Amino acid sequence: MMIDVRKAAIIGCGFVGASIAFSLMQRGLYSELVLIDSDREKAAGEAMDLSHGLPYAASMQIYAGTYDDTADCSMVILAAGASQKPGETRLDLIGRNTAILRRILPELTGRGFQGILLVVSNPVDVLTYAAWRLSGLPAGQVFGSGTVLDTARLKYLLGQELGVDSRNVHAAILGEHGDSELAVWSSANISSIDLDRFCQLRGRPDRAGLDRIYREVRDSAYEIIRRKGATYYGIAMAVARIAECIVRDERAMLPVSVLLQGQYGLDGLCLSIPAIVGRNGVESVLEIPLDPGERQALLDSAARLKAVIRDAGL
Ligand SMILES: NC(=O)c1ccc[n+]([C@@H]2O[C@H](COP(=O)([O-])OP(=O)(O)OC[C@H]3O[C@@H](n4cnc5c(N)ncnc54)[C@H](O)[C@@H]3O)[C@@H](O)[C@H]2O)c1
């Protein structure tokens, strides 16, 4: 079946899936957006509510569909599954969400889906690896939102601290989308001015301040969940950005969760390192320079994820 580049589906229309639909609708990237949820009434209600905003957005169709509607989608976004409750880590979700993934994937592959599968459900790195293994799709077509969200959090907080537009901040969070993620300070810059030099110019923050920002990024989800029960707007914007790179074939660099195939001496897992994302999904995965501390933190993050993958029998 011909892939329709302007058609996408979202599986799982809870807080995250519905917010993704809302952000995608406002970008005007697609002409068809299919909403699928095991609670069909929920998907239908979201489709109605979103569609009522269309006269003030771009022309498109948003409807509650079935897996039959995914066959010609250029992208399927997986946002189904349990989310963290206060005090839970992302890795605590693994049993429940791999079981859901195992039910959903045959529904897609059974219809000959050949597009890009973007995993958002947590723990995103482990589920991305499982989705790649179980779907049989090429590695470049199965990836996770990874630390695209965490990187936005870092850019925002650094921008606030430095009193500069967060879009001028070039810095990334890599590794697990979770407790073992790391901030790459060694190549961070503000519109090409080395971060350390820029901090000197602004008189803040010092190393301790940067560490505090890193911890705030890492622990953001816990803080938001403690206050309002779930996180969804930030991830919705991150997914819309990934979708834009694909539909517009931008070849932008994003820290999506990808299958490692020898980068940093690692393989057999997915985690976030910078990748070039375009029409075909992940087109290359880059082994960017890291300082020794960052490299060790990345290896530690990988070791933790590998242990989880092994224990889960994936
Ligand atoms: N990657 C990220 O950065 C990020 C950020 C926030 C949340 N998340 C994750 O996104 C996922 C969804 O979170 P949420 O807050 O929307 O949860 P939610 O409980 O609000 O929604 C989950 C939805 O999935 C549906 N669902 C469950 N099993 C299904 C199945 N087999 N087929 C189809 N639909 C099914 C449910 O009916 C529900 O509507 C969680 O795993 C959460 O941890 C990821």
mmCIF file of C-alpha atoms and ligand atoms in Angstrom:
data_model
loop_
_atom_site.group_PDB
_atom_site.id
_atom_site.type_symbol
_atom_site.label_atom_id
_atom_site.label_comp_id
_atom_site.label_asym_id
_atom_site.label_seq_id
_atom_site.Cartn_x
_atom_site.Cartn_y
_atom_site.Cartn_z
ATOM 1 C CA MET A 1 0.000 0.000 0.000
ATOM 2 C CA MET A 2 1.214 3.540 -0.796
ATOM 3 C CA ILE A 3 2.277 5.523 2.271
ATOM 4 C CA ASP A 4 0.437 8.815 2.679
ATOM 5 C CA VAL A 5 2.991 11.301 4.012
ATOM 6 C CA ARG A 6 0.179 13.520 5.320
ATOM 7 C CA LYS A 7 -1.555 10.823 7.348
ATOM 8 C CA ALA A 8 -0.635 9.875 10.920
ATOM 9 C CA ALA A 9 -2.209 7.925 13.760
ATOM 10 C CA ILE A 10 -1.975 8.218 17.522
ATOM 11 C CA ILE A 11 -2.507 5.084 19.593
ATOM 12 C CA GLY A 12 -3.486 5.918 23.150
ATOM 13 C CA CYS A 13 -5.537 9.096 23.558
ATOM 14 C CA GLY A 14 -5.047 9.865 27.228
ATOM 15 C CA PHE A 15 -3.448 13.073 28.459
ATOM 16 C CA VAL A 16 -0.369 12.575 26.281
ATOM 17 C CA GLY A 17 -1.988 11.269 23.078
ATOM 18 C CA ALA A 18 -4.734 13.925 23.100
ATOM 19 C CA SER A 19 -2.217 16.710 23.754
ATOM 20 C CA ILE A 20 -0.062 15.429 20.887
ATOM 21 C CA ALA A 21 -3.130 15.517 18.627
ATOM 22 C CA PHE A 22 -3.800 19.104 19.708
ATOM 23 C CA SER A 23 -0.236 20.223 18.980
ATOM 24 C CA LEU A 24 -0.111 18.378 15.630
ATOM 25 C CA MET A 25 -3.411 19.894 14.557
ATOM 26 C CA GLN A 26 -2.055 23.381 15.164
ATOM 27 C CA ARG A 27 1.074 22.772 13.063
ATOM 28 C CA GLY A 28 -0.997 21.905 10.002
ATOM 29 C CA LEU A 29 1.357 19.060 9.081
ATOM 30 C CA TYR A 30 -1.233 16.392 8.273
ATOM 31 C CA SER A 31 -4.425 16.140 6.281
ATOM 32 C CA GLU A 32 -5.601 13.054 8.230
ATOM 33 C CA LEU A 33 -5.081 12.219 11.886
ATOM 34 C CA VAL A 34 -6.462 8.925 13.190
ATOM 35 C CA LEU A 35 -7.085 8.508 16.928
ATOM 36 C CA ILE A 36 -7.093 4.973 18.343
ATOM 37 C CA ASP A 37 -7.708 3.969 21.950
ATOM 38 C CA SER A 38 -8.896 0.768 23.619
ATOM 39 C CA ASP A 39 -11.569 3.075 25.048
ATOM 40 C CA ARG A 40 -13.196 3.884 21.710
ATOM 41 C CA GLU A 41 -15.584 6.413 23.204
ATOM 42 C CA LYS A 42 -12.618 8.352 24.572
ATOM 43 C CA ALA A 43 -10.995 8.487 21.114
ATOM 44 C CA ALA A 44 -14.313 9.550 19.575
ATOM 45 C CA GLY A 45 -14.799 12.299 22.167
ATOM 46 C CA GLU A 46 -11.279 13.639 21.647
ATOM 47 C CA ALA A 47 -11.774 13.607 17.858
ATOM 48 C CA MET A 48 -14.997 15.612 18.220
ATOM 49 C CA ASP A 49 -13.489 18.146 20.606
ATOM 50 C CA LEU A 50 -10.360 18.632 18.461
ATOM 51 C CA SER A 51 -12.346 18.852 15.217
ATOM 52 C CA HIS A 52 -14.406 21.710 16.636
ATOM 53 C CA GLY A 53 -11.198 23.778 16.650
ATOM 54 C CA LEU A 54 -10.448 23.132 12.973
ATOM 55 C CA PRO A 55 -12.193 26.254 11.621
ATOM 56 C CA TYR A 56 -9.475 28.175 13.456
ATOM 57 C CA ALA A 57 -6.597 25.908 12.372
ATOM 58 C CA ALA A 58 -5.618 24.202 9.108
ATOM 59 C CA SER A 59 -8.013 22.052 7.106
ATOM 60 C CA MET A 60 -7.703 18.366 7.986
ATOM 61 C CA GLN A 61 -9.683 15.314 9.122
ATOM 62 C CA ILE A 62 -9.402 14.084 12.720
ATOM 63 C CA TYR A 63 -11.363 10.940 13.522
ATOM 64 C CA ALA A 64 -11.512 7.952 15.840
ATOM 65 C CA GLY A 65 -10.373 4.988 13.773
ATOM 66 C CA THR A 66 -9.289 1.380 13.910
ATOM 67 C CA TYR A 67 -6.032 -0.383 13.103
ATOM 68 C CA ASP A 68 -7.251 -0.764 9.509
ATOM 69 C CA ASP A 69 -6.693 2.978 9.184
ATOM 70 C CA THR A 70 -2.988 2.704 10.057
ATOM 71 C CA ALA A 71 -1.880 0.714 6.992
ATOM 72 C CA ASP A 72 -1.008 3.783 4.873
ATOM 73 C CA CYS A 73 0.074 6.112 7.702
ATOM 74 C CA SER A 74 3.511 7.700 7.372
ATOM 75 C CA MET A 75 3.778 7.756 11.147
ATOM 76 C CA VAL A 76 2.141 6.013 14.085
ATOM 77 C CA ILE A 77 2.693 7.563 17.505
ATOM 78 C CA LEU A 78 2.466 5.179 20.410
ATOM 79 C CA ALA A 79 1.196 6.912 23.563
ATOM 80 C CA ALA A 80 -0.883 4.078 25.050
ATOM 81 C CA GLY A 81 -0.272 2.698 28.477
ATOM 82 C CA ALA A 82 0.103 3.359 32.127
ATOM 83 C CA SER A 83 1.770 6.558 33.291
ATOM 84 C CA GLN A 84 3.799 7.210 36.444
ATOM 85 C CA LYS A 85 1.892 7.724 39.652
ATOM 86 C CA PRO A 86 3.454 9.970 42.318
ATOM 87 C CA GLY A 87 6.679 8.324 43.512
ATOM 88 C CA GLU A 88 6.902 5.803 40.632
ATOM 89 C CA THR A 89 9.887 5.798 38.259
ATOM 90 C CA ARG A 90 9.454 5.317 34.521
ATOM 91 C CA LEU A 91 11.097 1.916 34.803
ATOM 92 C CA ASP A 92 8.355 0.815 37.229
ATOM 93 C CA LEU A 93 5.948 0.847 34.258
ATOM 94 C CA ILE A 94 7.799 -1.750 32.257
ATOM 95 C CA GLY A 95 5.648 -4.838 32.861
ATOM 96 C CA ARG A 96 2.327 -3.139 32.170
ATOM 97 C CA ASN A 97 3.523 -1.226 29.136
ATOM 98 C CA THR A 98 5.456 -4.012 27.409
ATOM 99 C CA ALA A 99 2.283 -6.126 27.681
ATOM 100 C CA ILE A 100 0.319 -3.332 25.967
ATOM 101 C CA LEU A 101 3.034 -2.976 23.317
ATOM 102 C CA ARG A 102 2.879 -6.724 22.627
ATOM 103 C CA ARG A 103 -0.854 -6.412 21.973
ATOM 104 C CA ILE A 104 -0.588 -3.346 19.728
ATOM 105 C CA LEU A 105 2.354 -4.249 17.457
ATOM 106 C CA PRO A 106 0.752 -7.254 15.717
ATOM 107 C CA GLU A 107 -2.249 -5.044 14.945
ATOM 108 C CA LEU A 108 0.088 -2.719 13.012
ATOM 109 C CA THR A 109 2.356 -5.262 11.345
ATOM 110 C CA GLY A 110 -0.638 -7.430 10.484
ATOM 111 C CA ARG A 111 -1.958 -4.556 8.339
ATOM 112 C CA GLY A 112 1.384 -4.107 6.567
ATOM 113 C CA PHE A 113 2.271 -0.823 8.292
ATOM 114 C CA GLN A 114 5.573 0.378 6.769
ATOM 115 C CA GLY A 115 5.845 3.895 8.142
ATOM 116 C CA ILE A 116 7.672 5.391 11.119
ATOM 117 C CA LEU A 117 6.775 4.142 14.580
ATOM 118 C CA LEU A 118 7.423 6.828 17.182
ATOM 119 C CA VAL A 119 7.322 5.508 20.731
ATOM 120 C CA VAL A 120 6.329 7.931 23.495
ATOM 121 C CA SER A 121 5.006 5.581 26.206
ATOM 122 C CA ASN A 122 7.370 4.946 29.107
ATOM 123 C CA PRO A 123 9.899 3.644 29.798
ATOM 124 C CA VAL A 124 10.471 5.016 26.325
ATOM 125 C CA ASP A 125 13.984 3.636 25.705
ATOM 126 C CA VAL A 126 13.071 0.090 26.702
ATOM 127 C CA LEU A 127 9.775 0.149 24.789
ATOM 128 C CA THR A 128 11.516 1.532 21.692
ATOM 129 C CA TYR A 129 13.992 -1.344 21.782
ATOM 130 C CA ALA A 130 11.157 -3.847 22.250
ATOM 131 C CA ALA A 131 9.146 -2.219 19.433
ATOM 132 C CA TRP A 132 12.104 -2.439 17.058
ATOM 133 C CA ARG A 133 12.711 -6.104 17.898
ATOM 134 C CA LEU A 134 9.087 -7.182 17.786
ATOM 135 C CA SER A 135 7.931 -5.149 14.766
ATOM 136 C CA GLY A 136 10.600 -6.231 12.282
ATOM 137 C CA LEU A 137 10.711 -2.648 10.958
ATOM 138 C CA PRO A 138 14.109 -1.142 10.025
ATOM 139 C CA ALA A 139 15.919 0.547 12.952
ATOM 140 C CA GLY A 140 15.681 3.996 11.355
ATOM 141 C CA GLN A 141 11.881 3.741 11.366
ATOM 142 C CA VAL A 142 11.426 2.820 15.025
ATOM 143 C CA PHE A 143 12.569 5.407 17.514
ATOM 144 C CA GLY A 144 11.448 7.077 20.691
ATOM 145 C CA SER A 145 10.847 10.680 21.699
ATOM 146 C CA GLY A 146 13.775 10.042 24.058
ATOM 147 C CA THR A 147 15.328 13.148 25.551
ATOM 148 C CA VAL A 148 13.857 15.612 23.046
ATOM 149 C CA LEU A 149 11.576 16.711 25.903
ATOM 150 C CA ASP A 150 14.350 16.749 28.529
ATOM 151 C CA THR A 151 16.503 18.803 26.136
ATOM 152 C CA ALA A 152 13.676 21.341 25.802
ATOM 153 C CA ARG A 153 13.481 21.507 29.598
ATOM 154 C CA LEU A 154 17.232 22.124 29.736
ATOM 155 C CA LYS A 155 17.074 24.833 27.073
ATOM 156 C CA TYR A 156 14.180 26.522 28.842
ATOM 157 C CA LEU A 157 15.770 26.516 32.300
ATOM 158 C CA LEU A 158 19.188 27.616 31.006
ATOM 159 C CA GLY A 159 17.544 30.365 28.965
ATOM 160 C CA GLN A 160 15.694 31.571 32.074
ATOM 161 C CA GLU A 161 18.845 31.519 34.186
ATOM 162 C CA LEU A 162 20.901 33.334 31.549
ATOM 163 C CA GLY A 163 18.168 35.775 30.546
ATOM 164 C CA VAL A 164 18.327 34.676 26.901
ATOM 165 C CA ASP A 165 15.829 33.199 24.421
ATOM 166 C CA SER A 166 15.748 29.433 25.007
ATOM 167 C CA ARG A 167 15.959 28.929 21.228
ATOM 168 C CA ASN A 168 19.483 30.423 21.366
ATOM 169 C CA VAL A 169 20.529 27.715 23.822
ATOM 170 C CA HIS A 170 22.315 24.784 22.180
ATOM 171 C CA ALA A 171 22.731 22.067 24.771
ATOM 172 C CA ALA A 172 21.437 18.523 25.071
ATOM 173 C CA ILE A 173 20.364 15.873 27.518
ATOM 174 C CA LEU A 174 21.433 12.389 26.360
ATOM 175 C CA GLY A 175 21.131 8.810 27.623
ATOM 176 C CA GLU A 176 18.047 7.348 29.269
ATOM 177 C CA HIS A 177 14.860 9.420 29.301
ATOM 178 C CA GLY A 178 14.871 8.976 33.052
ATOM 179 C CA ASP A 179 16.929 9.049 36.189
ATOM 180 C CA SER A 180 20.328 8.226 34.596
ATOM 181 C CA GLU A 181 20.196 10.875 31.845
ATOM 182 C CA LEU A 182 23.137 13.280 31.485
ATOM 183 C CA ALA A 183 23.637 16.889 30.444
ATOM 184 C CA VAL A 184 26.312 17.462 27.808
ATOM 185 C CA TRP A 185 27.926 20.681 29.015
ATOM 186 C CA SER A 186 31.216 20.224 27.129
ATOM 187 C CA SER A 187 29.751 21.295 23.763
ATOM 188 C CA ALA A 188 26.968 23.548 25.081
ATOM 189 C CA ASN A 189 26.847 27.046 23.646
ATOM 190 C CA ILE A 190 24.597 30.071 23.381
ATOM 191 C CA SER A 191 24.326 30.957 19.702
ATOM 192 C CA SER A 192 27.904 29.737 19.167
ATOM 193 C CA ILE A 193 29.350 31.373 22.315
ATOM 194 C CA ASP A 194 30.810 28.699 24.557
ATOM 195 C CA LEU A 195 28.537 28.155 27.590
ATOM 196 C CA ASP A 196 31.261 28.802 30.202
ATOM 197 C CA ARG A 197 32.207 32.057 28.487
ATOM 198 C CA PHE A 198 28.541 33.109 28.262
ATOM 199 C CA CYS A 199 28.021 32.347 31.966
ATOM 200 C CA GLN A 200 31.039 34.568 32.747
ATOM 201 C CA LEU A 201 29.529 37.359 30.634
ATOM 202 C CA ARG A 202 26.245 37.087 32.540
ATOM 203 C CA GLY A 203 27.849 36.536 35.949
ATOM 204 C CA ARG A 204 25.869 33.279 36.487
ATOM 205 C CA PRO A 205 25.366 30.377 36.873
ATOM 206 C CA ASP A 206 28.467 28.714 38.307
ATOM 207 C CA ARG A 207 29.121 24.935 38.174
ATOM 208 C CA ALA A 208 26.850 24.351 41.150
ATOM 209 C CA GLY A 209 24.128 26.341 39.379
ATOM 210 C CA LEU A 210 24.488 24.210 36.253
ATOM 211 C CA ASP A 211 24.276 21.053 38.377
ATOM 212 C CA ARG A 212 21.112 22.368 39.988
ATOM 213 C CA ILE A 213 19.587 23.001 36.545
ATOM 214 C CA TYR A 214 20.512 19.460 35.457
ATOM 215 C CA ARG A 215 18.804 18.002 38.558
ATOM 216 C CA GLU A 216 15.747 20.142 37.967
ATOM 217 C CA VAL A 217 15.515 18.836 34.392
ATOM 218 C CA ARG A 218 16.023 15.230 35.467
ATOM 219 C CA ASP A 219 13.399 15.481 38.195
ATOM 220 C CA SER A 220 10.876 17.622 36.267
ATOM 221 C CA ALA A 221 8.410 14.807 35.647
ATOM 222 C CA TYR A 222 8.326 13.912 39.367
ATOM 223 C CA GLU A 223 7.680 17.537 40.289
ATOM 224 C CA ILE A 224 4.934 18.011 37.692
ATOM 225 C CA ILE A 225 3.264 14.678 38.531
ATOM 226 C CA ARG A 226 3.352 15.542 42.239
ATOM 227 C CA ARG A 227 1.591 18.836 41.506
ATOM 228 C CA LYS A 228 -0.893 17.966 38.752
ATOM 229 C CA GLY A 229 -0.830 14.196 38.281
ATOM 230 C CA ALA A 230 0.632 13.910 34.773
ATOM 231 C CA THR A 231 2.863 15.664 32.217
ATOM 232 C CA TYR A 232 1.646 16.222 28.673
ATOM 233 C CA TYR A 233 2.120 19.680 27.094
ATOM 234 C CA GLY A 234 5.922 19.555 26.923
ATOM 235 C CA ILE A 235 5.953 16.078 25.367
ATOM 236 C CA ALA A 236 3.235 17.157 22.919
ATOM 237 C CA MET A 237 5.439 19.994 21.666
ATOM 238 C CA ALA A 238 8.451 17.666 21.477
ATOM 239 C CA VAL A 239 6.505 15.162 19.352
ATOM 240 C CA ALA A 240 5.192 17.919 17.088
ATOM 241 C CA ARG A 241 8.791 19.036 16.533
ATOM 242 C CA ILE A 242 9.838 15.475 15.628
ATOM 243 C CA ALA A 243 6.843 15.147 13.262
ATOM 244 C CA GLU A 244 7.747 18.434 11.606
ATOM 245 C CA CYS A 245 11.317 17.219 10.933
ATOM 246 C CA ILE A 246 9.888 14.127 9.250
ATOM 247 C CA VAL A 247 7.092 15.684 7.184
ATOM 248 C CA ARG A 248 9.279 18.569 6.029
ATOM 249 C CA ASP A 249 12.326 16.291 5.561
ATOM 250 C CA GLU A 250 14.358 18.748 7.630
ATOM 251 C CA ARG A 251 17.272 16.516 8.576
ATOM 252 C CA ALA A 252 17.415 18.314 11.895
ATOM 253 C CA MET A 253 19.524 16.985 14.744
ATOM 254 C CA LEU A 254 17.409 15.691 17.628
ATOM 255 C CA PRO A 255 18.241 13.505 20.641
ATOM 256 C CA VAL A 256 15.675 10.799 19.858
ATOM 257 C CA SER A 257 15.950 7.334 21.390
ATOM 258 C CA VAL A 258 17.614 5.159 18.751
ATOM 259 C CA LEU A 259 19.053 1.686 18.398
ATOM 260 C CA LEU A 260 22.774 1.878 19.097
ATOM 261 C CA GLN A 261 24.909 -0.048 16.618
ATOM 262 C CA GLY A 262 28.461 0.436 17.862
ATOM 263 C CA GLN A 263 28.341 4.127 18.812
ATOM 264 C CA TYR A 264 30.460 4.621 21.959
ATOM 265 C CA GLY A 265 31.099 0.857 21.814
ATOM 266 C CA LEU A 266 27.427 0.155 22.633
ATOM 267 C CA ASP A 267 24.796 -2.009 21.011
ATOM 268 C CA GLY A 268 21.684 -4.005 21.850
ATOM 269 C CA LEU A 269 19.728 -1.106 23.384
ATOM 270 C CA CYS A 270 18.048 2.180 22.570
ATOM 271 C CA LEU A 271 18.853 5.477 24.220
ATOM 272 C CA SER A 272 19.140 9.081 23.171
ATOM 273 C CA ILE A 273 22.114 10.405 21.298
ATOM 274 C CA PRO A 274 21.926 13.046 18.569
ATOM 275 C CA ALA A 275 20.421 11.743 15.342
ATOM 276 C CA ILE A 276 19.555 13.307 12.016
ATOM 277 C CA VAL A 277 15.815 13.046 11.458
ATOM 278 C CA GLY A 278 14.161 13.443 8.074
ATOM 279 C CA ARG A 279 11.535 11.925 5.799
ATOM 280 C CA ASN A 280 12.830 8.369 6.307
ATOM 281 C CA GLY A 281 13.028 8.683 10.071
ATOM 282 C CA VAL A 282 16.457 8.449 11.677
ATOM 283 C CA GLU A 283 18.920 8.880 8.826
ATOM 284 C CA SER A 284 22.138 8.806 10.872
ATOM 285 C CA VAL A 285 23.108 8.425 14.492
ATOM 286 C CA LEU A 286 26.038 10.603 15.503
ATOM 287 C CA GLU A 287 28.802 9.795 17.953
ATOM 288 C CA ILE A 288 29.425 13.358 19.105
ATOM 289 C CA PRO A 289 32.518 14.123 21.219
ATOM 290 C CA LEU A 290 31.954 13.808 24.981
ATOM 291 C CA ASP A 291 34.366 14.637 27.795
ATOM 292 C CA PRO A 292 35.481 11.671 29.945
ATOM 293 C CA GLY A 293 32.860 12.331 32.671
ATOM 294 C CA GLU A 294 30.038 12.580 30.132
ATOM 295 C CA ARG A 295 31.193 9.440 28.330
ATOM 296 C CA GLN A 296 31.212 7.527 31.614
ATOM 297 C CA ALA A 297 27.748 8.845 32.490
ATOM 298 C CA LEU A 298 26.476 7.682 29.088
ATOM 299 C CA LEU A 299 28.018 4.226 29.590
ATOM 300 C CA ASP A 300 26.455 4.010 33.075
ATOM 301 C CA SER A 301 23.056 5.001 31.674
ATOM 302 C CA ALA A 302 23.411 2.344 28.951
ATOM 303 C CA ALA A 303 24.402 -0.310 31.497
ATOM 304 C CA ARG A 304 21.306 0.455 33.552
ATOM 305 C CA LEU A 305 19.036 0.190 30.492
ATOM 306 C CA LYS A 306 20.708 -3.025 29.329
ATOM 307 C CA ALA A 307 20.088 -4.605 32.726
ATOM 308 C CA VAL A 308 16.399 -3.646 32.507
ATOM 309 C CA ILE A 309 16.131 -5.061 28.967
ATOM 310 C CA ARG A 310 17.764 -8.314 30.133
ATOM 311 C CA ASP A 311 15.568 -8.607 33.247
ATOM 312 C CA ALA A 312 12.442 -7.975 31.157
ATOM 313 C CA GLY A 313 13.457 -10.807 28.795
ATOM 314 C CA LEU A 314 13.298 -8.542 25.731
HETATM 315 N N1 LIG B 1 8.200 10.037 26.565
HETATM 316 C C1 LIG B 1 7.851 11.057 27.311
HETATM 317 O O1 LIG B 1 8.589 12.044 27.399
HETATM 318 C C2 LIG B 1 6.548 10.992 28.069
HETATM 319 C C3 LIG B 1 6.053 12.133 28.723
HETATM 320 C C4 LIG B 1 4.847 12.001 29.440
HETATM 321 C C5 LIG B 1 4.201 10.781 29.498
HETATM 322 N N2 LIG B 1 4.733 9.706 28.841
HETATM 323 C C6 LIG B 1 4.087 8.395 28.850
HETATM 324 O O2 LIG B 1 2.981 8.380 27.950
HETATM 325 C C7 LIG B 1 2.101 7.314 28.332
HETATM 326 C C8 LIG B 1 0.672 7.826 28.389
HETATM 327 O O3 LIG B 1 0.521 8.750 29.448
HETATM 328 P P1 LIG B 1 -0.879 9.475 29.740
HETATM 329 O O4 LIG B 1 -0.632 10.467 30.801
HETATM 330 O O5 LIG B 1 -1.496 9.887 28.439
HETATM 331 O O6 LIG B 1 -1.716 8.249 30.331
HETATM 332 P P2 LIG B 1 -3.317 8.104 30.327
HETATM 333 O O7 LIG B 1 -3.632 7.059 31.337
HETATM 334 O O8 LIG B 1 -3.952 9.444 30.428
HETATM 335 O O9 LIG B 1 -3.639 7.540 28.866
HETATM 336 C C9 LIG B 1 -3.284 6.270 28.425
HETATM 337 C C10 LIG B 1 -4.277 5.905 27.338
HETATM 338 O O10 LIG B 1 -3.846 4.659 26.763
HETATM 339 C C11 LIG B 1 -5.025 3.913 26.467
HETATM 340 N N3 LIG B 1 -4.680 2.491 26.325
HETATM 341 C C12 LIG B 1 -4.308 1.617 27.272
HETATM 342 N N4 LIG B 1 -4.083 0.404 26.720
HETATM 343 C C13 LIG B 1 -4.309 0.545 25.393
HETATM 344 C C14 LIG B 1 -4.230 -0.357 24.286
HETATM 345 N N5 LIG B 1 -3.892 -1.644 24.435
HETATM 346 N N6 LIG B 1 -4.539 0.109 23.061
HETATM 347 C C15 LIG B 1 -4.904 1.406 22.877
HETATM 348 N N7 LIG B 1 -4.978 2.301 23.886
HETATM 349 C C16 LIG B 1 -4.692 1.863 25.121
HETATM 350 C C17 LIG B 1 -5.952 4.201 27.655
HETATM 351 O O11 LIG B 1 -7.289 3.889 27.371
HETATM 352 C C18 LIG B 1 -5.703 5.678 27.883
HETATM 353 O O12 LIG B 1 -6.618 6.494 27.149
HETATM 354 C C19 LIG B 1 2.634 6.823 29.692
HETATM 355 O O13 LIG B 1 3.392 5.642 29.503
HETATM 356 C C20 LIG B 1 3.510 7.954 30.156
HETATM 357 O O14 LIG B 1 4.494 7.539 31.083
HETATM 358 C C21 LIG B 1 5.867 9.805 28.123
#
